[in-house]
Amino acid sequence: MVLTKISLIFLSAALIASAQQHQPTPMPRQQGAEDPAAVERGRALFRSSCGFCHGNDATGSRAPDLLRSPILLHDDHGTLLGPIIHNGRPEKGMPSFATMKDDEVADIVGYLHHQANAALHSAHVPGDYPLSKLLTGNAQAGKAYFYGPGGCSNCHSVTGDLASIAKKLSPIDLQQQMVYPSDKKIAKTAVVTFADGERCEGKLVHQDEFNVSMICKDGWYRSWPRADVKIEIHDPLEMHRELMSKYTNPDIHNLFAYLETLK
Ligand code: HEC
Ligand code: HEC
């Protein structure tokens, strides 16, 4: 816990320092010649955002070994990895990291190339990821965390919305929903303001570059050209995602082990 806090402080200090230096876009990196500071930043980011599924060293856990991924092998400075990180493959359990900043993605990509290179030059051949690797946490500790510091019971109930969740969702889906709940299932709300100051508050139905449509509080469906209105969107899951990124990897493993008992 203490260690995590300290490394988080170092990480934010490093991020702030790099933001303050107004560095130009880094030159493309040679494979195997990554900037050590960027690799360390990437390592920390990978641990917090990807390690739970891909293993902290990227050799695979509940999600595939990335060091042997043909995508990493053929990636050239993020051209292949970047879009996968940003878009994910939600239908296959790989969440999208749509809001991750480009320099963070670049650090993760640098870290992965560094790891792949190190693996090439070592005798260590990562094994396949057996199912037992899925359940490394402690369900009792997960339960204590769920009702205690995790604050999960503020919003969820194991006899209510999460009852039999492990029966409803496959392990890989349960992991994904727990870490990054799908925003398809839950309605975003929005406030649209017109040039004359009038507002519509309600459920967001659709938005793209050109149009926005909503069901306003009066129950009517309406749609406007995006350019004509000011829109403010509230995503109820944003807080959930922020919360999950605050938990340590062991906390997440324990929580998962606990949720798996809810059959
Ligand atoms: C909730 C679990 C989860 C998290 C978190 C996650 N992934 Fe994944 N990832 C998966 C799964 C599952 C797959 C396999 C999808 C498939 O079968 O196509 C995958 C696939 C990938 C692939 C494609 C590998 C290949 O060869 O097809 C890459 C690259 C990848 N993830 C990178 C990342 C990175 C980088 C992060 C962190 C920013 C991350 N993932 C976070 C679950 C996760
Ligand atoms: C601020 C309220 C809030 C907190 C705190 C919270 N969640 Fe959630 N959680 C939600 C919302 C909203 C959803 C999306 C609605 C849904 O799918 O039920 C969700 C979805 C989920 C899902 C997917 C459920 C499904 O049916 O697919 C799981 C699993 C989950 N949360 C686990 C947790 C765990 C574990 C914690 C504690 C570490 C936690 N949540 C903390 C609000 C919260």
mmCIF file of C-alpha atoms and ligand atoms in Angstrom:
data_model
loop_
_atom_site.group_PDB
_atom_site.id
_atom_site.type_symbol
_atom_site.label_atom_id
_atom_site.label_comp_id
_atom_site.label_asym_id
_atom_site.label_seq_id
_atom_site.Cartn_x
_atom_site.Cartn_y
_atom_site.Cartn_z
ATOM 1 C CA MET A 1 0.000 0.000 0.000
ATOM 2 C CA VAL A 2 2.706 2.411 1.121
ATOM 3 C CA LEU A 3 4.881 1.384 -1.793
ATOM 4 C CA THR A 4 2.033 1.953 -4.220
ATOM 5 C CA LYS A 5 1.361 5.401 -2.812
ATOM 6 C CA ILE A 6 5.039 6.300 -3.103
ATOM 7 C CA SER A 7 5.320 5.061 -6.650
ATOM 8 C CA LEU A 8 2.141 6.977 -7.500
ATOM 9 C CA ILE A 9 3.696 10.135 -6.102
ATOM 10 C CA PHE A 10 6.820 9.541 -8.177
ATOM 11 C CA LEU A 11 4.676 8.837 -11.191
ATOM 12 C CA SER A 12 2.681 12.047 -10.835
ATOM 13 C CA ALA A 13 5.848 14.004 -10.162
ATOM 14 C CA ALA A 14 7.343 12.582 -13.337
ATOM 15 C CA LEU A 15 4.187 13.379 -15.304
ATOM 16 C CA ILE A 16 4.068 16.930 -14.000
ATOM 17 C CA ALA A 17 7.778 17.414 -14.668
ATOM 18 C CA SER A 18 7.440 16.185 -18.224
ATOM 19 C CA ALA A 19 4.367 18.374 -18.774
ATOM 20 C CA GLN A 20 6.236 21.410 -17.497
ATOM 21 C CA GLN A 21 9.176 20.939 -19.790
ATOM 22 C CA HIS A 22 7.045 21.479 -22.897
ATOM 23 C CA GLN A 23 9.012 18.805 -24.636
ATOM 24 C CA PRO A 24 8.593 18.515 -28.372
ATOM 25 C CA THR A 25 7.054 15.277 -29.645
ATOM 26 C CA PRO A 26 9.698 12.628 -28.994
ATOM 27 C CA MET A 27 11.574 11.314 -31.996
ATOM 28 C CA PRO A 28 10.540 7.837 -33.078
ATOM 29 C CA ARG A 29 12.270 5.303 -30.902
ATOM 30 C CA GLN A 30 14.503 2.563 -32.189
ATOM 31 C CA GLN A 31 13.267 -0.812 -31.017
ATOM 32 C CA GLY A 32 15.327 -1.854 -28.003
ATOM 33 C CA ALA A 33 16.652 1.667 -27.540
ATOM 34 C CA GLU A 34 13.813 3.171 -25.541
ATOM 35 C CA ASP A 35 14.410 6.100 -23.250
ATOM 36 C CA PRO A 36 14.789 4.457 -19.789
ATOM 37 C CA ALA A 37 12.684 7.148 -18.079
ATOM 38 C CA ALA A 38 9.844 6.585 -20.571
ATOM 39 C CA VAL A 39 10.101 2.826 -20.044
ATOM 40 C CA GLU A 40 9.719 3.343 -16.294
ATOM 41 C CA ARG A 41 6.702 5.597 -16.791
ATOM 42 C CA GLY A 42 5.256 3.019 -19.163
ATOM 43 C CA ARG A 43 5.907 0.238 -16.644
ATOM 44 C CA ALA A 44 3.949 2.087 -13.939
ATOM 45 C CA LEU A 45 1.076 2.905 -16.308
ATOM 46 C CA PHE A 46 0.974 -0.659 -17.572
ATOM 47 C CA ARG A 47 0.807 -2.002 -14.018
ATOM 48 C CA SER A 48 -2.119 0.188 -13.089
ATOM 49 C CA SER A 49 -4.143 0.001 -16.315
ATOM 50 C CA CYS A 50 -3.269 -3.320 -17.940
ATOM 51 C CA GLY A 51 -1.438 -5.522 -15.419
ATOM 52 C CA PHE A 52 -4.561 -6.922 -13.816
ATOM 53 C CA CYS A 53 -5.474 -8.664 -17.069
ATOM 54 C CA HIS A 54 -2.185 -9.049 -18.971
ATOM 55 C CA GLY A 55 0.079 -9.635 -15.944
ATOM 56 C CA ASN A 56 2.348 -6.915 -14.556
ATOM 57 C CA ASP A 57 5.225 -8.074 -16.757
ATOM 58 C CA ALA A 58 2.908 -8.411 -19.807
ATOM 59 C CA THR A 59 3.515 -12.158 -20.048
ATOM 60 C CA GLY A 60 -0.171 -12.864 -19.676
ATOM 61 C CA SER A 61 -2.560 -13.699 -16.907
ATOM 62 C CA ARG A 62 -6.301 -13.710 -17.484
ATOM 63 C CA ALA A 63 -5.679 -11.953 -20.819
ATOM 64 C CA PRO A 64 -3.110 -13.003 -23.438
ATOM 65 C CA ASP A 65 0.641 -12.791 -23.186
ATOM 66 C CA LEU A 66 1.483 -9.589 -25.044
ATOM 67 C CA LEU A 67 5.179 -10.324 -25.445
ATOM 68 C CA ARG A 68 4.371 -13.096 -27.879
ATOM 69 C CA SER A 69 1.614 -11.175 -29.607
ATOM 70 C CA PRO A 70 2.151 -10.838 -33.354
ATOM 71 C CA ILE A 71 0.783 -7.320 -32.994
ATOM 72 C CA LEU A 72 3.600 -6.253 -30.705
ATOM 73 C CA LEU A 73 6.089 -8.028 -32.941
ATOM 74 C CA HIS A 74 4.904 -6.097 -35.992
ATOM 75 C CA ASP A 75 4.225 -2.827 -34.224
ATOM 76 C CA ASP A 76 6.207 0.174 -35.333
ATOM 77 C CA HIS A 77 6.163 2.869 -32.638
ATOM 78 C CA GLY A 78 2.535 2.357 -31.750
ATOM 79 C CA THR A 79 1.002 2.221 -35.221
ATOM 80 C CA LEU A 80 -0.659 -1.112 -34.397
ATOM 81 C CA LEU A 81 -0.771 -0.972 -30.599
ATOM 82 C CA GLY A 82 -2.132 2.579 -30.338
ATOM 83 C CA PRO A 83 -5.480 1.881 -32.025
ATOM 84 C CA ILE A 84 -5.995 -1.326 -30.008
ATOM 85 C CA ILE A 85 -5.369 0.521 -26.746
ATOM 86 C CA HIS A 86 -7.675 3.392 -27.736
ATOM 87 C CA ASN A 87 -10.504 1.298 -29.207
ATOM 88 C CA GLY A 88 -10.151 -1.994 -27.319
ATOM 89 C CA ARG A 89 -12.038 -5.063 -28.445
ATOM 90 C CA PRO A 90 -14.943 -4.738 -26.065
ATOM 91 C CA GLU A 91 -16.767 -7.781 -27.410
ATOM 92 C CA LYS A 92 -13.727 -9.909 -26.544
ATOM 93 C CA GLY A 93 -13.004 -8.549 -23.106
ATOM 94 C CA MET A 94 -10.394 -5.941 -24.025
ATOM 95 C CA PRO A 95 -11.715 -2.588 -22.788
ATOM 96 C CA SER A 96 -11.122 0.633 -24.697
ATOM 97 C CA PHE A 97 -8.920 3.325 -23.209
ATOM 98 C CA ALA A 98 -10.457 6.098 -25.247
ATOM 99 C CA THR A 99 -9.374 8.911 -22.960
ATOM 100 C CA MET A 100 -5.775 7.791 -22.446
ATOM 101 C CA LYS A 101 -3.396 10.562 -23.504
ATOM 102 C CA ASP A 102 -1.111 10.037 -26.498
ATOM 103 C CA ASP A 103 2.070 10.398 -24.456
ATOM 104 C CA GLU A 104 0.803 7.804 -21.975
ATOM 105 C CA VAL A 105 0.062 5.402 -24.822
ATOM 106 C CA ALA A 106 3.556 6.099 -26.188
ATOM 107 C CA ASP A 107 5.115 5.252 -22.797
ATOM 108 C CA ILE A 108 3.172 1.986 -22.575
ATOM 109 C CA VAL A 109 4.193 1.099 -26.132
ATOM 110 C CA GLY A 110 7.828 1.844 -25.258
ATOM 111 C CA TYR A 111 7.565 -0.348 -22.165
ATOM 112 C CA LEU A 112 6.099 -3.243 -24.179
ATOM 113 C CA HIS A 113 8.868 -3.057 -26.788
ATOM 114 C CA HIS A 114 11.412 -2.939 -23.996
ATOM 115 C CA GLN A 115 9.865 -6.051 -22.378
ATOM 116 C CA ALA A 116 9.654 -7.925 -25.680
ATOM 117 C CA ASN A 117 13.282 -7.143 -26.340
ATOM 118 C CA ALA A 118 14.318 -8.268 -22.854
ATOM 119 C CA ALA A 119 12.348 -11.513 -23.306
ATOM 120 C CA LEU A 120 14.108 -12.179 -26.613
ATOM 121 C CA HIS A 121 17.456 -11.961 -24.891
ATOM 122 C CA SER A 122 16.648 -14.078 -21.869
ATOM 123 C CA ALA A 123 16.107 -17.778 -21.384
ATOM 124 C CA HIS A 124 12.768 -17.067 -19.722
ATOM 125 C CA VAL A 125 9.981 -18.343 -21.910
ATOM 126 C CA PRO A 126 6.652 -17.305 -20.504
ATOM 127 C CA GLY A 127 4.338 -20.269 -20.152
ATOM 128 C CA ASP A 128 0.729 -20.478 -21.174
ATOM 129 C CA TYR A 129 -1.734 -18.896 -18.790
ATOM 130 C CA PRO A 130 -3.633 -21.647 -17.005
ATOM 131 C CA LEU A 131 -7.104 -21.050 -15.624
ATOM 132 C CA SER A 132 -5.706 -21.210 -12.092
ATOM 133 C CA LYS A 133 -3.997 -17.889 -12.836
ATOM 134 C CA LEU A 134 -7.451 -16.345 -13.007
ATOM 135 C CA LEU A 135 -8.104 -16.892 -9.332
ATOM 136 C CA THR A 136 -5.039 -15.683 -7.511
ATOM 137 C CA GLY A 137 -6.955 -13.483 -5.080
ATOM 138 C CA ASN A 138 -8.406 -14.213 -1.671
ATOM 139 C CA ALA A 139 -12.223 -14.117 -1.581
ATOM 140 C CA GLN A 140 -12.378 -13.395 2.165
ATOM 141 C CA ALA A 141 -10.106 -10.377 1.772
ATOM 142 C CA GLY A 142 -12.140 -9.325 -1.260
ATOM 143 C CA LYS A 143 -15.342 -9.455 0.760
ATOM 144 C CA ALA A 144 -13.825 -7.331 3.530
ATOM 145 C CA TYR A 145 -12.696 -4.863 0.889
ATOM 146 C CA PHE A 146 -16.099 -4.820 -0.809
ATOM 147 C CA TYR A 147 -17.840 -3.785 2.429
ATOM 148 C CA GLY A 148 -14.922 -1.757 3.758
ATOM 149 C CA PRO A 149 -12.378 0.487 2.050
ATOM 150 C CA GLY A 150 -13.596 -0.408 -1.457
ATOM 151 C CA GLY A 151 -16.938 1.262 -0.846
ATOM 152 C CA CYS A 152 -18.553 -1.097 -3.358
ATOM 153 C CA SER A 153 -21.520 -1.748 -1.051
ATOM 154 C CA ASN A 154 -22.433 1.945 -1.248
ATOM 155 C CA CYS A 155 -23.721 1.328 -4.758
ATOM 156 C CA HIS A 156 -24.023 -2.475 -5.101
ATOM 157 C CA SER A 157 -25.677 -5.300 -3.222
ATOM 158 C CA VAL A 158 -24.631 -8.952 -3.486
ATOM 159 C CA THR A 159 -28.251 -9.983 -2.947
ATOM 160 C CA GLY A 160 -29.531 -7.305 -5.327
ATOM 161 C CA ASP A 161 -27.910 -6.156 -8.559
ATOM 162 C CA LEU A 162 -24.836 -8.373 -8.147
ATOM 163 C CA ALA A 163 -26.746 -11.523 -7.061
ATOM 164 C CA SER A 164 -25.495 -14.534 -9.098
ATOM 165 C CA ILE A 165 -23.294 -12.198 -11.112
ATOM 166 C CA ALA A 166 -20.703 -14.982 -11.541
ATOM 167 C CA LYS A 167 -23.411 -17.165 -13.091
ATOM 168 C CA LYS A 168 -24.587 -14.430 -15.419
ATOM 169 C CA LEU A 169 -21.156 -13.419 -16.672
ATOM 170 C CA SER A 170 -18.250 -15.569 -17.786
ATOM 171 C CA PRO A 171 -15.051 -14.948 -15.763
ATOM 172 C CA ILE A 172 -13.531 -12.814 -18.513
ATOM 173 C CA ASP A 173 -16.701 -10.703 -18.819
ATOM 174 C CA LEU A 174 -17.013 -10.344 -15.076
ATOM 175 C CA GLN A 175 -13.442 -9.062 -14.876
ATOM 176 C CA GLN A 176 -14.040 -6.595 -17.613
ATOM 177 C CA GLN A 177 -17.344 -5.352 -16.194
ATOM 178 C CA MET A 178 -15.804 -5.004 -12.754
ATOM 179 C CA VAL A 179 -12.829 -2.984 -13.960
ATOM 180 C CA TYR A 180 -14.462 -1.105 -16.830
ATOM 181 C CA PRO A 181 -18.249 -1.443 -16.711
ATOM 182 C CA SER A 182 -19.710 -1.182 -20.173
ATOM 183 C CA ASP A 183 -21.207 2.196 -20.849
ATOM 184 C CA LYS A 184 -23.650 0.706 -23.314
ATOM 185 C CA LYS A 185 -25.865 -0.576 -20.550
ATOM 186 C CA ILE A 186 -26.151 2.611 -18.616
ATOM 187 C CA ALA A 187 -27.717 5.823 -19.804
ATOM 188 C CA LYS A 188 -25.678 8.973 -19.891
ATOM 189 C CA THR A 189 -27.481 12.149 -19.016
ATOM 190 C CA ALA A 190 -26.821 15.505 -20.569
ATOM 191 C CA VAL A 191 -27.744 19.146 -20.406
ATOM 192 C CA VAL A 192 -28.159 20.976 -23.688
ATOM 193 C CA THR A 193 -28.202 24.772 -23.675
ATOM 194 C CA PHE A 194 -29.429 26.865 -26.627
ATOM 195 C CA ALA A 195 -28.171 30.230 -27.758
ATOM 196 C CA ASP A 196 -31.162 31.941 -26.079
ATOM 197 C CA GLY A 197 -30.308 30.303 -22.747
ATOM 198 C CA GLU A 198 -33.110 27.726 -22.807
ATOM 199 C CA ARG A 199 -32.107 24.228 -21.615
ATOM 200 C CA CYS A 200 -33.047 20.613 -22.043
ATOM 201 C CA GLU A 201 -31.964 18.210 -19.342
ATOM 202 C CA GLY A 202 -32.445 14.484 -19.731
ATOM 203 C CA LYS A 203 -31.291 11.201 -21.161
ATOM 204 C CA LEU A 204 -28.738 11.264 -23.955
ATOM 205 C CA VAL A 205 -29.918 9.066 -26.833
ATOM 206 C CA HIS A 206 -27.262 9.662 -29.427
ATOM 207 C CA GLN A 207 -24.469 12.033 -30.258
ATOM 208 C CA ASP A 208 -21.961 12.259 -33.054
ATOM 209 C CA GLU A 209 -19.969 14.982 -34.747
ATOM 210 C CA PHE A 210 -23.067 16.519 -36.353
ATOM 211 C CA ASN A 211 -26.124 15.776 -34.252
ATOM 212 C CA VAL A 212 -27.238 15.270 -30.706
ATOM 213 C CA SER A 213 -30.528 13.702 -29.630
ATOM 214 C CA MET A 214 -32.070 13.426 -26.211
ATOM 215 C CA ILE A 215 -35.210 12.617 -24.283
ATOM 216 C CA CYS A 216 -35.792 15.742 -22.292
ATOM 217 C CA LYS A 217 -37.354 15.796 -18.832
ATOM 218 C CA ASP A 218 -40.788 16.494 -20.343
ATOM 219 C CA GLY A 219 -40.566 13.077 -22.003
ATOM 220 C CA TRP A 220 -40.167 14.351 -25.586
ATOM 221 C CA TYR A 221 -37.516 13.092 -27.956
ATOM 222 C CA ARG A 222 -35.594 15.931 -29.630
ATOM 223 C CA SER A 223 -32.628 16.263 -31.919
ATOM 224 C CA TRP A 224 -30.436 19.234 -32.881
ATOM 225 C CA PRO A 225 -27.466 20.014 -35.075
ATOM 226 C CA ARG A 226 -24.504 19.848 -32.754
ATOM 227 C CA ALA A 227 -23.262 23.288 -33.811
ATOM 228 C CA ASP A 228 -26.477 24.967 -32.582
ATOM 229 C CA VAL A 229 -26.229 23.909 -28.948
ATOM 230 C CA LYS A 230 -23.845 23.664 -26.036
ATOM 231 C CA ILE A 231 -23.782 20.202 -24.505
ATOM 232 C CA GLU A 232 -22.560 18.922 -21.153
ATOM 233 C CA ILE A 233 -22.514 15.136 -20.711
ATOM 234 C CA HIS A 234 -22.597 13.276 -17.397
ATOM 235 C CA ASP A 235 -21.311 9.734 -17.434
ATOM 236 C CA PRO A 236 -22.334 7.898 -14.263
ATOM 237 C CA LEU A 237 -19.559 5.379 -14.851
ATOM 238 C CA GLU A 238 -16.773 7.902 -14.900
ATOM 239 C CA MET A 239 -16.519 7.781 -11.131
ATOM 240 C CA HIS A 240 -16.557 3.976 -11.255
ATOM 241 C CA ARG A 241 -13.545 3.946 -13.572
ATOM 242 C CA GLU A 242 -11.748 6.473 -11.432
ATOM 243 C CA LEU A 243 -12.451 4.375 -8.357
ATOM 244 C CA MET A 244 -11.122 1.207 -9.924
ATOM 245 C CA SER A 245 -7.875 2.855 -10.866
ATOM 246 C CA LYS A 246 -7.345 3.763 -7.194
ATOM 247 C CA TYR A 247 -7.376 0.156 -6.013
ATOM 248 C CA THR A 248 -4.153 -1.816 -5.915
ATOM 249 C CA ASN A 249 -3.736 -4.901 -8.066
ATOM 250 C CA PRO A 250 -4.076 -7.276 -5.054
ATOM 251 C CA ASP A 251 -7.316 -5.497 -4.075
ATOM 252 C CA ILE A 252 -8.666 -6.101 -7.570
ATOM 253 C CA HIS A 253 -7.609 -9.768 -7.523
ATOM 254 C CA ASN A 254 -9.270 -10.255 -4.143
ATOM 255 C CA LEU A 255 -12.445 -8.511 -5.273
ATOM 256 C CA PHE A 256 -12.594 -10.667 -8.363
ATOM 257 C CA ALA A 257 -12.157 -13.834 -6.256
ATOM 258 C CA TYR A 258 -15.013 -12.626 -4.059
ATOM 259 C CA LEU A 259 -17.341 -11.782 -6.961
ATOM 260 C CA GLU A 260 -16.620 -15.245 -8.428
ATOM 261 C CA THR A 261 -18.247 -16.757 -5.303
ATOM 262 C CA LEU A 262 -21.545 -15.027 -6.148
ATOM 263 C CA LYS A 263 -23.088 -17.914 -8.056
HETATM 264 C C1 HEC B 1 -10.201 -6.189 -18.330
HETATM 265 C C2 HEC B 1 -9.073 -6.907 -18.859
HETATM 266 C C3 HEC B 1 -8.104 -6.155 -19.788
HETATM 267 C C4 HEC B 1 -7.446 -4.968 -19.531
HETATM 268 C C5 HEC B 1 -7.576 -4.077 -18.304
HETATM 269 C C6 HEC B 1 -6.574 -4.747 -20.671
HETATM 270 N N1 HEC B 1 -6.714 -5.761 -21.581
HETATM 271 FE FE1 HEC B 1 -5.715 -5.925 -23.369
HETATM 272 N N2 HEC B 1 -6.811 -7.604 -23.800
HETATM 273 C C7 HEC B 1 -7.705 -8.212 -22.961
HETATM 274 C C8 HEC B 1 -8.245 -9.398 -23.618
HETATM 275 C C9 HEC B 1 -9.263 -10.367 -23.038
HETATM 276 C C10 HEC B 1 -7.619 -9.465 -24.898
HETATM 277 C C11 HEC B 1 -7.841 -10.516 -25.992
HETATM 278 C C12 HEC B 1 -8.868 -9.982 -26.954
HETATM 279 C C13 HEC B 1 -9.018 -10.869 -28.149
HETATM 280 O O1 HEC B 1 -9.161 -12.087 -27.966
HETATM 281 O O2 HEC B 1 -8.975 -10.338 -29.258
HETATM 282 C C14 HEC B 1 -6.724 -8.316 -24.967
HETATM 283 C C15 HEC B 1 -5.944 -8.021 -26.085
HETATM 284 C C16 HEC B 1 -4.973 -7.043 -26.118
HETATM 285 C C17 HEC B 1 -4.077 -6.819 -27.221
HETATM 286 C C18 HEC B 1 -4.068 -7.588 -28.523
HETATM 287 C C19 HEC B 1 -3.148 -8.779 -28.440
HETATM 288 C C20 HEC B 1 -3.212 -9.614 -29.684
HETATM 289 O O3 HEC B 1 -2.189 -10.215 -30.034
HETATM 290 O O4 HEC B 1 -4.277 -9.726 -30.319
HETATM 291 C C21 HEC B 1 -3.250 -5.792 -26.863
HETATM 292 C C22 HEC B 1 -2.123 -5.211 -27.685
HETATM 293 C C23 HEC B 1 -3.649 -5.359 -25.538
HETATM 294 N N3 HEC B 1 -4.703 -6.146 -25.116
HETATM 295 C C24 HEC B 1 -3.037 -4.336 -24.820
HETATM 296 C C25 HEC B 1 -3.525 -3.838 -23.619
HETATM 297 C C26 HEC B 1 -2.974 -2.680 -22.954
HETATM 298 C C27 HEC B 1 -1.754 -1.902 -23.418
HETATM 299 C C28 HEC B 1 -3.743 -2.466 -21.847
HETATM 300 C C29 HEC B 1 -3.647 -1.326 -20.842
HETATM 301 C C30 HEC B 1 -3.670 0.004 -21.396
HETATM 302 C C31 HEC B 1 -4.760 -3.519 -21.805
HETATM 303 N N4 HEC B 1 -4.580 -4.319 -22.893
HETATM 304 C C32 HEC B 1 -5.714 -3.658 -20.794
HETATM 305 C C33 HEC B 1 -8.068 -7.804 -21.704
HETATM 306 C C34 HEC B 1 -7.635 -6.634 -21.077
HETATM 307 C C1 HEC B 2 -20.568 5.318 -7.118
HETATM 308 C C2 HEC B 2 -21.264 4.086 -7.246
HETATM 309 C C3 HEC B 2 -20.446 2.834 -7.505
HETATM 310 C C4 HEC B 2 -19.415 2.334 -6.736
HETATM 311 C C5 HEC B 2 -18.784 2.921 -5.482
HETATM 312 C C6 HEC B 2 -19.039 1.070 -7.349
HETATM 313 N N1 HEC B 2 -19.825 0.835 -8.446
HETATM 314 FE FE1 HEC B 2 -19.769 -0.822 -9.609
HETATM 315 N N2 HEC B 2 -21.149 -0.011 -10.854
HETATM 316 C C7 HEC B 2 -21.795 1.201 -10.670
HETATM 317 C C8 HEC B 2 -22.657 1.468 -11.802
HETATM 318 C C9 HEC B 2 -23.554 2.706 -11.991
HETATM 319 C C10 HEC B 2 -22.533 0.348 -12.669
HETATM 320 C C11 HEC B 2 -23.226 0.141 -14.016
HETATM 321 C C12 HEC B 2 -24.605 -0.356 -13.827
HETATM 322 C C13 HEC B 2 -24.640 -1.818 -13.782
HETATM 323 O O1 HEC B 2 -24.070 -2.454 -14.709
HETATM 324 O O2 HEC B 2 -25.210 -2.380 -12.834
HETATM 325 C C14 HEC B 2 -21.589 -0.568 -12.039
HETATM 326 C C15 HEC B 2 -21.230 -1.796 -12.546
HETATM 327 C C16 HEC B 2 -20.460 -2.743 -11.888
HETATM 328 C C17 HEC B 2 -20.297 -4.117 -12.290
HETATM 329 C C18 HEC B 2 -20.935 -4.765 -13.518
HETATM 330 C C19 HEC B 2 -22.292 -5.287 -13.117
HETATM 331 C C20 HEC B 2 -23.000 -5.960 -14.269
HETATM 332 O O3 HEC B 2 -24.160 -6.349 -14.055
HETATM 333 O O4 HEC B 2 -22.439 -6.082 -15.367
HETATM 334 C C21 HEC B 2 -19.494 -4.731 -11.352
HETATM 335 C C22 HEC B 2 -19.030 -6.183 -11.362
HETATM 336 C C23 HEC B 2 -19.141 -3.724 -10.389
HETATM 337 N N3 HEC B 2 -19.754 -2.524 -10.726
HETATM 338 C C24 HEC B 2 -18.315 -3.942 -9.294
HETATM 339 C C25 HEC B 2 -17.946 -2.957 -8.400
HETATM 340 C C26 HEC B 2 -16.966 -3.169 -7.341
HETATM 341 C C27 HEC B 2 -16.229 -4.472 -7.088
HETATM 342 C C28 HEC B 2 -16.869 -1.978 -6.673
HETATM 343 C C29 HEC B 2 -15.967 -1.628 -5.522
HETATM 344 C C30 HEC B 2 -14.569 -1.782 -5.753
HETATM 345 C C31 HEC B 2 -17.799 -1.044 -7.296
HETATM 346 N N4 HEC B 2 -18.414 -1.673 -8.350
HETATM 347 C C32 HEC B 2 -18.027 0.251 -6.865
HETATM 348 C C33 HEC B 2 -21.641 2.044 -9.586
HETATM 349 C C34 HEC B 2 -20.693 1.889 -8.580
#
